[in-house]
Short mmCIF file of C-alpha atoms in Angstrom, two decimals:
data_model
loop_
_atom_site.label_atom_id
_atom_site.label_comp_id
_atom_site.label_asym_id
_atom_site.label_seq_id
_atom_site.Cartn_x
_atom_site.Cartn_y
_atom_site.Cartn_z
CA UNK A 24 -60.49 18.22 33.16
CA UNK A 25 -60.75 18.56 36.89
CA UNK A 26 -63.47 20.83 38.16
CA UNK A 27 -63.46 22.06 41.74
CA UNK A 28 -66.61 22.63 43.73
CA UNK A 29 -66.62 25.29 46.39
CA UNK A 30 -69.01 24.62 49.23
CA UNK A 31 -69.82 27.55 51.48
CA UNK A 32 -70.92 26.41 54.92
CA UNK A 33 -72.62 28.71 57.35
CA UNK A 34 -71.91 27.75 60.93
CA UNK A 35 -74.34 28.92 63.59
CA UNK A 36 -73.11 29.17 67.11
CA UNK A 37 -75.86 28.35 69.56
CA UNK A 38 -73.88 29.78 72.41
CA UNK A 39 -73.19 33.22 70.98
CA UNK A 40 -76.05 33.58 68.54
CA UNK A 41 -73.68 34.85 65.87
CA UNK A 42 -73.48 33.50 62.34
CA UNK A 43 -70.18 33.00 60.54
CA UNK A 44 -70.15 33.81 56.80
CA UNK A 45 -67.01 33.02 54.73
CA UNK A 46 -65.31 36.21 53.54
CA UNK A 47 -64.83 37.05 49.87
CA UNK A 48 -66.87 34.08 48.73
CA UNK A 49 -67.53 35.90 45.46
CA UNK A 50 -63.85 35.72 44.56
CA UNK A 51 -64.07 31.96 44.36
CA UNK A 52 -65.93 32.25 41.09
CA UNK A 53 -63.55 33.18 38.31
CA UNK A 54 -64.34 36.09 36.04
CA UNK A 55 -62.34 34.45 33.25
CA UNK A 56 -63.81 34.28 29.78
CA UNK A 57 -63.85 30.52 30.04
CA UNK A 58 -62.41 28.17 32.62
CA UNK A 59 -62.16 25.60 29.82
CA UNK A 60 -59.28 27.45 28.15
CA UNK A 61 -55.52 27.18 28.67
CA UNK A 62 -52.35 28.66 27.20
CA UNK A 63 -49.74 26.09 26.17
CA UNK A 64 -46.29 27.41 25.29
CA UNK A 65 -42.63 26.49 25.36
CA UNK A 66 -39.68 28.82 25.45
CA UNK A 67 -35.93 28.99 24.95
CA UNK A 68 -35.02 32.46 26.24
CA UNK A 69 -38.16 33.37 28.18
CA UNK A 70 -39.73 35.65 25.57
CA UNK A 71 -42.50 33.24 24.63
CA UNK A 72 -43.27 32.67 28.29
CA UNK A 73 -43.54 36.42 28.75
CA UNK A 74 -46.08 36.90 25.95
CA UNK A 75 -47.94 33.76 27.04
CA UNK A 76 -48.30 35.50 30.39
CA UNK A 77 -49.87 38.55 28.73
CA UNK A 78 -52.41 36.31 27.00
CA UNK A 79 -53.09 34.34 30.17
CA UNK A 80 -53.80 37.53 32.12
CA UNK A 81 -56.11 38.85 29.42
CA UNK A 82 -58.08 35.60 29.33
CA UNK A 83 -57.98 34.84 33.04
CA UNK A 84 -56.91 31.23 32.50
CA UNK A 85 -53.87 29.13 33.36
CA UNK A 86 -50.72 28.48 31.31
CA UNK A 87 -48.33 25.55 31.12
CA UNK A 88 -45.22 24.48 29.23
CA UNK A 89 -46.35 21.92 26.66
CA UNK A 90 -43.53 19.66 27.83
CA UNK A 91 -45.32 19.26 31.18
CA UNK A 92 -48.79 18.58 29.75
CA UNK A 93 -50.47 15.17 29.55
CA UNK A 94 -52.74 14.00 26.76
CA UNK A 95 -55.70 13.62 29.14
CA UNK A 96 -55.22 17.14 30.40
CA UNK A 97 -55.02 18.62 26.90
CA UNK A 98 -58.16 16.85 25.66
CA UNK A 99 -60.03 18.04 28.74
CA UNK A 100 -59.98 21.67 27.64
CA UNK A 101 -62.46 23.17 25.21
CA UNK A 102 -60.12 25.83 23.83
CA UNK A 103 -56.35 25.67 23.41
CA UNK A 104 -54.12 28.71 22.92
CA UNK A 105 -50.77 27.45 21.67
CA UNK A 106 -47.57 29.37 21.04
CA UNK A 107 -43.91 28.84 20.17
CA UNK A 108 -40.71 30.70 19.28
CA UNK A 109 -38.74 29.99 16.11
CA UNK A 110 -35.13 28.84 16.43
CA UNK A 111 -34.57 26.37 13.60
CA UNK A 112 -34.97 28.94 10.85
CA UNK A 113 -35.58 27.55 7.41
CA UNK A 114 -36.52 24.11 8.74
CA UNK A 115 -39.52 22.23 7.37
CA UNK A 116 -40.31 20.72 10.76
CA UNK A 117 -39.28 20.97 14.42
CA UNK A 118 -38.83 24.69 13.94
CA UNK A 119 -39.15 25.91 17.52
CA UNK A 120 -36.15 24.28 19.21
CA UNK A 121 -38.32 23.69 22.31
CA UNK A 122 -40.54 21.00 23.82
CA UNK A 123 -42.98 21.59 20.97
CA UNK A 124 -40.67 19.72 18.60
CA UNK A 125 -41.13 16.43 20.45
CA UNK A 126 -44.79 17.02 21.21
CA UNK A 127 -45.85 17.80 17.65
CA UNK A 128 -44.25 14.71 16.13
CA UNK A 129 -44.36 12.15 18.96
CA UNK A 130 -47.42 13.01 21.06
CA UNK A 131 -49.87 15.00 18.92
CA UNK A 132 -50.38 12.20 16.34
CA UNK A 133 -51.82 10.03 19.13
CA UNK A 134 -54.23 12.60 20.60
CA UNK A 135 -57.80 13.02 19.35
CA UNK A 136 -58.42 16.77 19.00
CA UNK A 137 -61.02 16.74 16.24
CA UNK A 138 -63.28 19.79 16.54
CA UNK A 139 -61.16 21.40 19.26
CA UNK A 140 -60.91 25.20 19.21
CA UNK A 141 -57.30 26.35 18.78
CA UNK A 142 -55.68 29.78 18.59
CA UNK A 143 -52.00 30.15 17.65
CA UNK A 144 -49.39 32.70 18.65
CA UNK A 145 -45.71 32.99 17.81
CA UNK A 146 -42.62 34.84 18.94
CA UNK A 147 -39.89 35.90 16.54
CA UNK A 148 -37.30 38.50 15.55
CA UNK A 149 -38.22 40.55 12.47
CA UNK A 150 -34.88 42.36 12.30
CA UNK A 151 -32.60 39.35 12.76
CA UNK A 152 -34.67 36.69 11.01
CA UNK A 153 -37.02 38.59 8.73
CA UNK A 154 -37.04 35.79 6.15
CA UNK A 155 -38.31 33.23 8.67
CA UNK A 156 -40.40 35.33 11.02
CA UNK A 157 -42.43 33.16 13.43
CA UNK A 158 -42.20 30.11 11.16
CA UNK A 159 -42.89 27.78 14.10
CA UNK A 160 -46.32 29.35 14.52
CA UNK A 161 -47.07 28.20 10.99
CA UNK A 162 -46.02 24.70 12.00
CA UNK A 163 -48.46 24.77 14.93
CA UNK A 164 -51.20 25.93 12.59
CA UNK A 165 -50.49 23.22 10.04
CA UNK A 166 -50.33 20.31 12.47
CA UNK A 167 -53.26 21.28 14.68
CA UNK A 168 -55.35 21.93 11.57
CA UNK A 169 -54.41 18.49 10.28
CA UNK A 170 -55.80 17.02 13.51
CA UNK A 171 -59.20 18.50 12.72
CA UNK A 172 -58.98 21.50 15.02
CA UNK A 173 -60.81 24.72 14.22
CA UNK A 174 -58.39 27.65 14.11
CA UNK A 175 -59.43 31.05 15.47
CA UNK A 176 -57.74 34.43 15.74
CA UNK A 177 -56.08 35.09 12.38
CA UNK A 178 -54.62 38.61 12.30
CA UNK A 179 -53.41 41.27 9.89
CA UNK A 180 -49.74 41.57 8.96
CA UNK A 181 -49.98 45.37 9.20
CA UNK A 182 -47.51 46.91 11.63
CA UNK A 183 -44.85 44.24 11.13
CA UNK A 184 -41.56 44.56 9.23
CA UNK A 185 -40.53 41.15 7.89
CA UNK A 186 -39.86 39.64 4.47
CA UNK A 187 -41.34 36.15 4.67
CA UNK A 188 -43.12 33.95 7.16
CA UNK A 189 -44.49 30.42 7.13
CA UNK A 190 -47.02 31.74 9.61
CA UNK A 191 -48.88 33.56 6.81
CA UNK A 192 -51.89 32.09 5.04
CA UNK A 193 -53.79 34.01 2.37
CA UNK A 194 -52.17 37.29 3.39
CA UNK A 195 -52.88 36.95 7.12
CA UNK A 196 -50.99 35.62 10.08
CA UNK A 197 -52.34 32.29 11.33
CA UNK A 198 -52.65 33.87 14.78
CA UNK A 199 -50.97 36.61 16.78
CA UNK A 200 -47.27 37.24 16.27
CA UNK A 201 -45.01 38.90 18.82
CA UNK A 202 -41.53 40.39 18.60
CA UNK A 203 -40.00 40.84 22.04
CA UNK A 204 -36.70 41.94 20.48
CA UNK A 205 -37.96 44.86 18.40
CA UNK A 206 -41.58 45.55 19.37
CA UNK A 207 -41.77 44.48 23.01
CA UNK A 208 -43.61 47.68 23.91
CA UNK A 209 -46.57 46.56 21.78
CA UNK A 210 -46.86 43.01 23.08
CA UNK A 211 -49.25 43.48 25.99
CA UNK A 212 -51.68 45.63 23.99
CA UNK A 213 -51.54 43.15 21.11
CA UNK A 214 -52.41 40.34 23.50
CA UNK A 215 -55.38 42.22 24.94
CA UNK A 216 -56.74 43.13 21.50
CA UNK A 217 -56.33 39.54 20.30
CA UNK A 218 -58.19 38.10 23.26
CA UNK A 219 -61.03 40.55 22.56
CA UNK A 220 -61.04 39.35 18.94
CA UNK A 221 -61.15 35.71 20.06
CA UNK A 222 -64.10 36.49 22.31
CA UNK A 223 -65.96 38.08 19.40
CA UNK A 224 -65.23 35.03 17.24
CA UNK A 225 -66.81 32.73 19.81
CA UNK A 226 -63.57 31.07 20.85
CA UNK A 227 -64.41 31.17 24.57
#
């Protein structure tokens, strides 16, 4: 990971006797929960990018499409927040229909993520695809877990209206699920509450 160092230089003018102090130097230091965190997503219609943005704002970190990420960059972060939509409903693998499909099966097997902190989110449509709600989030959970990652941020299924989901484990969602088609008005508050939960769990 690249870390930037901000050097504040005070310049004294012998001629005028005035000292110059850089303005807003305090803003250079991020108030984010952890600069070692990032949100990785991919999207088909823009919905997953939207909810990734809510999470990013709540954390105070950056976000990037997984298709643009390098292995060195990914391994440089302490905590990964990963999220995908579900398009290939009913599929056993490559469920998202996005850049995640290639990454999970071509790139992830060659990246050492053992012990990495990971939190999963998904985006789906409970009304249209209630039998396969956020299945791709379950795929993220399965494959990152298989790489030895520690998963944080499991959530209750209360407040959702779906029949089945591969993103459920032992009665809980494997992370935070969004529905920008039917519950878009709850997405931002869900993101904020989830980030607070992750903080309490020691994710950051």
